[in-house]
PDB file of C-alpha atoms and ligand atoms in Angstrom:
ATOM      1  CA  MET A1107       0.000   0.000   0.000  1.00 97.00           C
ATOM      2  CA  GLN A1108       1.178   3.485  -0.830  1.00 98.00           C
ATOM      3  CA  ILE A1109      -0.016   6.724   0.808  1.00 98.00           C
ATOM      4  CA  ARG A1110       0.504   9.695  -1.484  1.00 98.00           C
ATOM      5  CA  PRO A1111      -0.903  13.179  -2.191  1.00 98.00           C
ATOM      6  CA  ILE A1112      -3.971  13.236  -4.414  1.00 98.00           C
ATOM      7  CA  GLU A1113      -3.552  14.041  -8.109  1.00 97.00           C
ATOM      8  CA  SER A1114      -6.192  15.805 -10.201  1.00 93.00           C
ATOM      9  CA  THR A1115      -6.957  12.558 -12.060  1.00 96.00           C
ATOM     10  CA  ASP A1116      -7.857  10.842  -8.746  1.00 97.00           C
ATOM     11  CA  SER A1117     -10.981  12.897  -7.944  1.00 96.00           C
ATOM     12  CA  LYS A1118     -13.456  10.448  -9.502  1.00 97.00           C
ATOM     13  CA  ALA A1119     -11.967   7.428  -7.728  1.00 98.00           C
ATOM     14  CA  VAL A1120     -11.891   9.333  -4.416  1.00 98.00           C
ATOM     15  CA  GLY A1121     -15.560  10.244  -4.935  1.00 98.00           C
ATOM     16  CA  GLU A1122     -16.379   6.565  -5.401  1.00 98.00           C
ATOM     17  CA  VAL A1123     -14.509   5.664  -2.198  1.00 98.00           C
ATOM     18  CA  LEU A1124     -16.518   8.287  -0.289  1.00 98.00           C
ATOM     19  CA  ASP A1125     -19.854   7.171  -1.764  1.00 98.00           C
ATOM     20  CA  LYS A1126     -19.213   3.504  -1.008  1.00 98.00           C
ATOM     21  CA  ALA A1127     -17.788   4.056   2.483  1.00 98.00           C
ATOM     22  CA  PHE A1128     -20.470   6.455   3.705  1.00 98.00           C
ATOM     23  CA  LYS A1129     -23.306   4.944   1.624  1.00 98.00           C
ATOM     24  CA  ARG A1130     -24.540   8.424   0.754  1.00 97.00           C
ATOM     25  CA  GLU A1131     -23.326  11.285  -1.400  1.00 96.00           C
ATOM     26  CA  THR A1132     -22.906  14.005   1.259  1.00 97.00           C
ATOM     27  CA  GLU A1133     -19.183  13.452   1.955  1.00 97.00           C
ATOM     28  CA  ARG A1134     -18.358  13.385  -1.769  1.00 97.00           C
ATOM     29  CA  LEU A1135     -20.227  16.681  -2.180  1.00 97.00           C
ATOM     30  CA  ILE A1136     -18.377  18.171   0.786  1.00 97.00           C
ATOM     31  CA  GLY A1137     -15.065  17.114  -0.772  1.00 97.00           C
ATOM     32  CA  THR A1138     -16.037  18.648  -4.096  1.00 97.00           C
ATOM     33  CA  ALA A1139     -17.125  21.886  -2.389  1.00 97.00           C
ATOM     34  CA  LEU A1140     -13.859  22.087  -0.429  1.00 97.00           C
ATOM     35  CA  ARG A1141     -11.853  21.681  -3.632  1.00 97.00           C
ATOM     36  CA  ALA A1142     -13.975  24.291  -5.426  1.00 96.00           C
ATOM     37  CA  ALA A1143     -13.287  26.714  -2.567  1.00 97.00           C
ATOM     38  CA  GLU A1144      -9.563  25.809  -2.647  1.00 97.00           C
ATOM     39  CA  ALA A1145     -10.005  24.698   0.950  1.00 98.00           C
ATOM     40  CA  ASP A1146      -8.624  21.181   0.406  1.00 97.00           C
ATOM     41  CA  THR A1147      -5.453  22.020   2.310  1.00 98.00           C
ATOM     42  CA  LEU A1148      -4.213  18.435   2.287  1.00 98.00           C
ATOM     43  CA  GLU A1149      -5.612  15.414   0.471  1.00 98.00           C
ATOM     44  CA  LEU A1150      -3.963  12.017   0.640  1.00 98.00           C
ATOM     45  CA  VAL A1151      -4.981   8.763  -0.997  1.00 98.00           C
ATOM     46  CA  ALA A1152      -4.157   5.138  -0.218  1.00 98.00           C
ATOM     47  CA  GLU A1153      -3.362   3.070  -3.300  1.00 98.00           C
ATOM     48  CA  ILE A1154      -2.982  -0.680  -3.708  1.00 98.00           C
ATOM     49  CA  ASP A1155      -1.903  -2.075  -7.074  1.00 97.00           C
ATOM     50  CA  GLY A1156      -2.995   1.118  -8.816  1.00 96.00           C
ATOM     51  CA  GLN A1157      -6.429   1.160  -7.143  1.00 98.00           C
ATOM     52  CA  ILE A1158      -7.439   3.980  -4.814  1.00 98.00           C
ATOM     53  CA  VAL A1159      -8.833   2.270  -1.718  1.00 98.00           C
ATOM     54  CA  GLY A1160      -8.893   5.125   0.781  1.00 98.00           C
ATOM     55  CA  ALA A1161      -8.768   8.899   1.056  1.00 98.00           C
ATOM     56  CA  ILE A1162      -8.444  11.647   3.648  1.00 98.00           C
ATOM     57  CA  MET A1163      -8.935  15.385   3.496  1.00 98.00           C
ATOM     58  CA  PHE A1164      -7.887  18.276   5.755  1.00 98.00           C
ATOM     59  CA  SER A1165      -9.409  21.757   5.477  1.00 98.00           C
ATOM     60  CA  PRO A1166      -9.082  25.078   7.315  1.00 98.00           C
ATOM     61  CA  ALA A1167     -10.619  25.405  10.784  1.00 98.00           C
ATOM     62  CA  THR A1168     -10.816  28.452  13.016  1.00 98.00           C
ATOM     63  CA  GLY A1169     -11.074  28.828  16.770  1.00 97.00           C
ATOM     64  CA  ARG A1170     -12.338  32.158  18.128  1.00 97.00           C
ATOM     65  CA  THR A1171     -12.597  33.446  21.703  1.00 96.00           C
ATOM     66  CA  VAL A1172     -15.192  35.935  22.962  1.00 93.00           C
ATOM     67  CA  LEU A1173     -12.434  38.541  22.762  1.00 93.00           C
ATOM     68  CA  GLU A1174     -12.128  37.750  19.011  1.00 91.00           C
ATOM     69  CA  GLU A1175      -8.714  36.179  19.495  1.00 95.00           C
ATOM     70  CA  GLU A1176      -8.299  33.675  16.657  1.00 97.00           C
ATOM     71  CA  VAL A1177      -6.282  30.525  16.150  1.00 97.00           C
ATOM     72  CA  PHE A1178      -6.096  28.781  12.778  1.00 98.00           C
ATOM     73  CA  GLY A1179      -5.764  25.044  12.403  1.00 98.00           C
ATOM     74  CA  LEU A1180      -7.116  22.225  10.289  1.00 98.00           C
ATOM     75  CA  ALA A1181     -10.142  19.945  10.352  1.00 98.00           C
ATOM     76  CA  LEU A1182      -9.784  16.252   9.537  1.00 98.00           C
ATOM     77  CA  GLY A1183     -12.412  14.762   7.269  1.00 97.00           C
ATOM     78  CA  PRO A1184     -13.823  13.171   5.402  1.00 98.00           C
ATOM     79  CA  VAL A1185     -11.719  10.027   5.752  1.00 98.00           C
ATOM     80  CA  ALA A1186     -12.894   6.816   4.146  1.00 98.00           C
ATOM     81  CA  VAL A1187     -11.790   3.352   3.092  1.00 98.00           C
ATOM     82  CA  LEU A1188     -13.544   1.095   0.593  1.00 98.00           C
ATOM     83  CA  PRO A1189     -15.699  -1.375   2.583  1.00 98.00           C
ATOM     84  CA  GLU A1190     -13.850  -4.413   1.215  1.00 98.00           C
ATOM     85  CA  PHE A1191     -10.526  -2.963   2.447  1.00 98.00           C
ATOM     86  CA  GLU A1192     -11.683  -1.923   5.934  1.00 98.00           C
ATOM     87  CA  ARG A1193      -9.884  -3.129   9.072  1.00 97.00           C
ATOM     88  CA  CYS A1194      -6.551  -3.624   7.314  1.00 97.00           C
ATOM     89  CA  GLY A1195      -4.961  -0.537   8.843  1.00 98.00           C
ATOM     90  CA  ILE A1196      -5.530   1.723   5.821  1.00 98.00           C
ATOM     91  CA  GLY A1197      -7.668   4.290   7.628  1.00 98.00           C
ATOM     92  CA  SER A1198      -5.110   4.493  10.456  1.00 98.00           C
ATOM     93  CA  ALA A1199      -2.240   4.872   7.978  1.00 98.00           C
ATOM     94  CA  LEU A1200      -4.027   7.738   6.227  1.00 98.00           C
ATOM     95  CA  ILE A1201      -4.780   9.484   9.527  1.00 98.00           C
ATOM     96  CA  ASP A1202      -1.245   8.987  10.922  1.00 98.00           C
ATOM     97  CA  SER A1203       0.354  10.255   7.694  1.00 98.00           C
ATOM     98  CA  GLY A1204      -1.912  13.289   7.538  1.00 98.00           C
ATOM     99  CA  LEU A1205      -1.399  14.197  11.195  1.00 98.00           C
ATOM    100  CA  ASP A1206       2.390  13.780  10.953  1.00 98.00           C
ATOM    101  CA  PHE A1207       2.470  16.032   7.909  1.00 98.00           C
ATOM    102  CA  ILE A1208       0.347  18.837   9.343  1.00 98.00           C
ATOM    103  CA  ARG A1209       2.212  18.751  12.651  1.00 98.00           C
ATOM    104  CA  GLN A1210       5.504  19.194  10.773  1.00 97.00           C
ATOM    105  CA  LEU A1211       3.957  22.158   8.966  1.00 96.00           C
ATOM    106  CA  GLY A1212       3.448  23.813  12.355  1.00 97.00           C
ATOM    107  CA  VAL A1213      -0.350  23.592  12.387  1.00 98.00           C
ATOM    108  CA  PRO A1214      -1.333  24.247  16.039  1.00 98.00           C
ATOM    109  CA  PHE A1215      -4.415  22.004  16.211  1.00 98.00           C
ATOM    110  CA  CYS A1216      -6.588  19.556  14.331  1.00 98.00           C
ATOM    111  CA  MET A1217     -10.297  19.094  15.044  1.00 98.00           C
ATOM    112  CA  LEU A1218     -12.966  16.717  13.778  1.00 98.00           C
ATOM    113  CA  LEU A1219     -16.393  15.243  14.251  1.00 97.00           C
ATOM    114  CA  GLY A1220     -16.254  11.495  14.649  1.00 97.00           C
ATOM    115  CA  HIS A1221     -16.483   8.495  16.920  1.00 97.00           C
ATOM    116  CA  PRO A1222     -14.362   9.043  20.058  1.00 97.00           C
ATOM    117  CA  ASP A1223     -13.590   5.308  20.366  1.00 97.00           C
ATOM    118  CA  PHE A1224     -11.895   5.428  16.982  1.00 97.00           C
ATOM    119  CA  TYR A1225     -10.069   8.747  17.243  1.00 98.00           C
ATOM    120  CA  ARG A1226      -8.793   8.279  20.799  1.00 97.00           C
ATOM    121  CA  ARG A1227      -5.972   6.123  19.367  1.00 98.00           C
ATOM    122  CA  PHE A1228      -4.796   9.155  17.393  1.00 98.00           C
ATOM    123  CA  ASN A1229      -4.634  11.249  20.578  1.00 98.00           C
ATOM    124  CA  PHE A1230      -7.809  13.192  19.899  1.00 98.00           C
ATOM    125  CA  LYS A1231      -9.733  14.211  23.007  1.00 98.00           C
ATOM    126  CA  PRO A1232     -13.227  15.605  23.467  1.00 97.00           C
ATOM    127  CA  ALA A1233     -12.848  19.271  22.521  1.00 97.00           C
ATOM    128  CA  ALA A1234     -15.103  20.271  25.428  1.00 96.00           C
ATOM    129  CA  ASN A1235     -12.276  19.204  27.809  1.00 95.00           C
ATOM    130  CA  SER A1236     -10.275  22.137  26.421  1.00 95.00           C
ATOM    131  CA  GLY A1237     -13.182  24.573  26.608  1.00 95.00           C
ATOM    132  CA  TRP A1238     -13.896  24.285  22.898  1.00 96.00           C
ATOM    133  CA  THR A1239     -17.408  24.350  21.449  1.00 96.00           C
ATOM    134  CA  TRP A1240     -18.406  23.721  17.848  1.00 97.00           C
ATOM    135  CA  ASP A1241     -20.115  26.942  16.740  1.00 96.00           C
ATOM    136  CA  LYS A1242     -22.926  24.973  15.027  1.00 95.00           C
ATOM    137  CA  ASP A1243     -23.610  23.088  18.243  1.00 94.00           C
ATOM    138  CA  PRO A1244     -23.504  25.604  21.117  1.00 90.00           C
ATOM    139  CA  SER A1245     -25.518  23.323  23.408  1.00 91.00           C
ATOM    140  CA  GLY A1246     -23.039  20.452  22.943  1.00 90.00           C
ATOM    141  CA  LYS A1247     -25.640  18.018  21.598  1.00 93.00           C
ATOM    142  CA  TYR A1248     -22.935  16.136  19.656  1.00 93.00           C
ATOM    143  CA  GLY A1249     -21.040  15.614  22.915  1.00 92.00           C
ATOM    144  CA  ASP A1250     -17.662  13.921  22.634  1.00 96.00           C
ATOM    145  CA  ALA A1251     -17.943  13.558  18.841  1.00 97.00           C
ATOM    146  CA  PHE A1252     -16.395  17.016  18.518  1.00 97.00           C
ATOM    147  CA  GLN A1253     -12.728  16.293  19.141  1.00 98.00           C
ATOM    148  CA  LEU A1254      -9.471  18.158  19.256  1.00 98.00           C
ATOM    149  CA  ARG A1255      -5.799  17.317  19.009  1.00 98.00           C
ATOM    150  CA  VAL A1256      -3.425  20.064  20.055  1.00 98.00           C
ATOM    151  CA  PHE A1257       0.064  20.137  18.502  1.00 98.00           C
ATOM    152  CA  ASP A1258       1.194  23.524  19.825  1.00 97.00           C
ATOM    153  CA  GLN A1259      -0.228  24.345  23.232  1.00 96.00           C
ATOM    154  CA  ALA A1260       1.553  27.718  23.271  1.00 96.00           C
ATOM    155  CA  ALA A1261      -0.497  28.835  20.251  1.00 96.00           C
ATOM    156  CA  MET A1262      -3.816  27.957  21.861  1.00 96.00           C
ATOM    157  CA  PRO A1263      -5.961  30.673  23.475  1.00 95.00           C
ATOM    158  CA  ASP A1264      -6.341  30.467  27.257  1.00 92.00           C
ATOM    159  CA  SER A1265     -10.081  31.172  27.222  1.00 93.00           C
ATOM    160  CA  ALA A1266     -13.078  29.299  25.817  1.00 94.00           C
ATOM    161  CA  VAL A1267     -13.215  28.892  22.062  1.00 95.00           C
ATOM    162  CA  ALA A1268     -16.013  28.598  19.511  1.00 97.00           C
ATOM    163  CA  ALA A1269     -14.673  26.633  16.556  1.00 97.00           C
ATOM    164  CA  SER A1270     -15.772  26.705  12.921  1.00 98.00           C
ATOM    165  CA  PHE A1271     -15.395  24.156  10.165  1.00 98.00           C
ATOM    166  CA  HIS A1272     -15.291  25.369   6.572  1.00 98.00           C
ATOM    167  CA  PRO A1273     -18.815  26.296   5.310  1.00 97.00           C
ATOM    168  CA  ALA A1274     -18.638  23.351   2.858  1.00 97.00           C
ATOM    169  CA  PHE A1275     -19.475  21.126   5.845  1.00 96.00           C
ATOM    170  CA  ASP A1276     -22.883  22.818   6.095  1.00 93.00           C
ATOM    171  CA  LEU A1277     -23.905  20.443   3.275  1.00 86.00           C
ATOM    172  CA  ASP A1278     -24.152  17.829   6.024  1.00 84.00           C
ATOM    173  CA  ASN A1279     -27.049  19.721   7.582  1.00 69.00           C
ATOM    174  CA  ALA A1280     -28.676  20.779   4.314  1.00 60.00           C
TER     175      ALA A1280
HETATM  176  C1  COA B1366     -13.531   4.710   9.746  1.00 90.13           C
HETATM  177  C2  COA B1366     -12.664   4.108   8.626  1.00 90.13           C
HETATM  178  C3  COA B1366     -12.021   5.222   7.813  1.00 90.13           C
HETATM  179  C4  COA B1366     -11.576   3.266   9.298  1.00 90.13           C
HETATM  180  O1  COA B1366     -10.753   2.725   8.278  1.00 90.13           O
HETATM  181  P1  COA B1366     -10.103   1.286   8.440  1.00 90.13           P
HETATM  182  O2  COA B1366      -9.072   1.135   7.368  1.00 90.13           O
HETATM  183  O3  COA B1366     -11.155   0.258   8.533  1.00 90.13           O
HETATM  184  O4  COA B1366      -9.415   1.458   9.863  1.00 90.13           O
HETATM  185  P2  COA B1366      -8.205   0.646  10.470  1.00 90.13           P
HETATM  186  O5  COA B1366      -8.127  -0.719   9.853  1.00 90.13           O
HETATM  187  O6  COA B1366      -6.993   1.480  10.406  1.00 90.13           O
HETATM  188  O7  COA B1366      -8.652   0.543  11.976  1.00 90.13           O
HETATM  189  C5  COA B1366      -9.695  -0.293  12.266  1.00 90.13           C
HETATM  190  C6  COA B1366     -10.039  -0.088  13.706  1.00 90.13           C
HETATM  191  O8  COA B1366     -10.882   1.048  13.797  1.00 90.13           O
HETATM  192  C7  COA B1366     -12.083   0.673  14.444  1.00 90.13           C
HETATM  193  N1  COA B1366     -13.174   1.471  13.897  1.00 90.13           N
HETATM  194  C8  COA B1366     -13.467   1.685  12.611  1.00 90.13           C
HETATM  195  N2  COA B1366     -14.564   2.483  12.537  1.00 90.13           N
HETATM  196  C9  COA B1366     -14.914   2.779  13.803  1.00 90.13           C
HETATM  197  C10 COA B1366     -15.944   3.544  14.386  1.00 90.13           C
HETATM  198  N3  COA B1366     -16.852   4.211  13.649  1.00 90.13           N
HETATM  199  N4  COA B1366     -16.006   3.615  15.723  1.00 90.13           N
HETATM  200  C11 COA B1366     -15.117   2.979  16.505  1.00 90.13           C
HETATM  201  N5  COA B1366     -14.105   2.228  16.012  1.00 90.13           N
HETATM  202  C12 COA B1366     -14.020   2.136  14.674  1.00 90.13           C
HETATM  203  C13 COA B1366     -12.238  -0.776  14.170  1.00 90.13           C
HETATM  204  O9  COA B1366     -13.038  -1.388  15.141  1.00 90.13           O
HETATM  205  C14 COA B1366     -10.807  -1.259  14.253  1.00 90.13           C
HETATM  206  O10 COA B1366     -10.452  -1.406  15.604  1.00 90.13           O
HETATM  207  P3  COA B1366      -9.376  -2.497  16.064  1.00 90.13           P
HETATM  208  O11 COA B1366      -8.085  -2.094  15.408  1.00 90.13           O
HETATM  209  O12 COA B1366      -9.336  -2.351  17.555  1.00 90.13           O
HETATM  210  O13 COA B1366      -9.910  -3.776  15.565  1.00 90.13           O
HETATM  211  C15 COA B1366     -13.487   3.174   7.712  1.00 90.13           C
HETATM  212  O14 COA B1366     -14.090   2.184   8.524  1.00 90.13           O
HETATM  213  C16 COA B1366     -14.576   3.874   6.920  1.00 90.13           C
HETATM  214  O15 COA B1366     -14.325   4.335   5.813  1.00 90.13           O
HETATM  215  N6  COA B1366     -15.807   3.953   7.477  1.00 90.13           N
HETATM  216  C17 COA B1366     -16.924   4.574   6.782  1.00 90.13           C
HETATM  217  C18 COA B1366     -16.741   6.049   6.678  1.00 90.13           C
HETATM  218  C19 COA B1366     -16.530   6.689   8.038  1.00 90.13           C
HETATM  219  O16 COA B1366     -17.262   6.421   8.989  1.00 90.13           O
HETATM  220  N7  COA B1366     -15.506   7.565   8.122  1.00 90.13           N
HETATM  221  C20 COA B1366     -15.106   8.209   9.354  1.00 90.13           C
HETATM  222  C21 COA B1366     -16.040   9.315   9.694  1.00 90.13           C
HETATM  223  S1  COA B1366     -15.680   9.974  11.295  1.00 90.13           S
END
């Protein structure tokens, strides 16, 4: 298996991975919208024998305090693996590669919405533990699904933060 940056000719195959993994079109549409907005900061694919079997995307995320102090990081997602290739370590390899890369770039944090049992192994923690709230969910209805990994504590605001994903993710609530 090879993990490599996406190429422009890969978009269709990545779309098929997203459709098959999520069994709906929303994540493919989010990916397309992020690319159209040039907000696909990092896209990696997993390839086996010339076939794209997995994909991950990172896009800009913003944390803002009540005093309008801002911190800029990245959001992880969507990430997907073709159903017939699940549980072979491909999803973990994509996530590890992406996180290593963005940490080396000096990105201060990465946030996501996902299952805490899965993302705990990548050192994500419930964002609420750090005083972070997802701006679309002020009452915290999504609970621990909103998660945060901090790479540079010194860059993080001391006070409570409302965090925003790129507007392309609003397609999920459309
Ligand atoms: C989630 C996904 C990317 C994981 O990819 P993968 O290649 O199967 O993952 P890996 O083989 O690296 O890791 C598998 C491990 O993750 C666990 N796992 C996978 N999905 C999980 C979930 N939703 N919740 C909790 N654990 C999960 C498996 O139980 C397995 O655990 P184990 O190692 O203790 O047996 C893949 O299952 C997928 O595409 N799912 C559908 C799309 C999706 O839900 N994407 C993530 C949105 S947050």
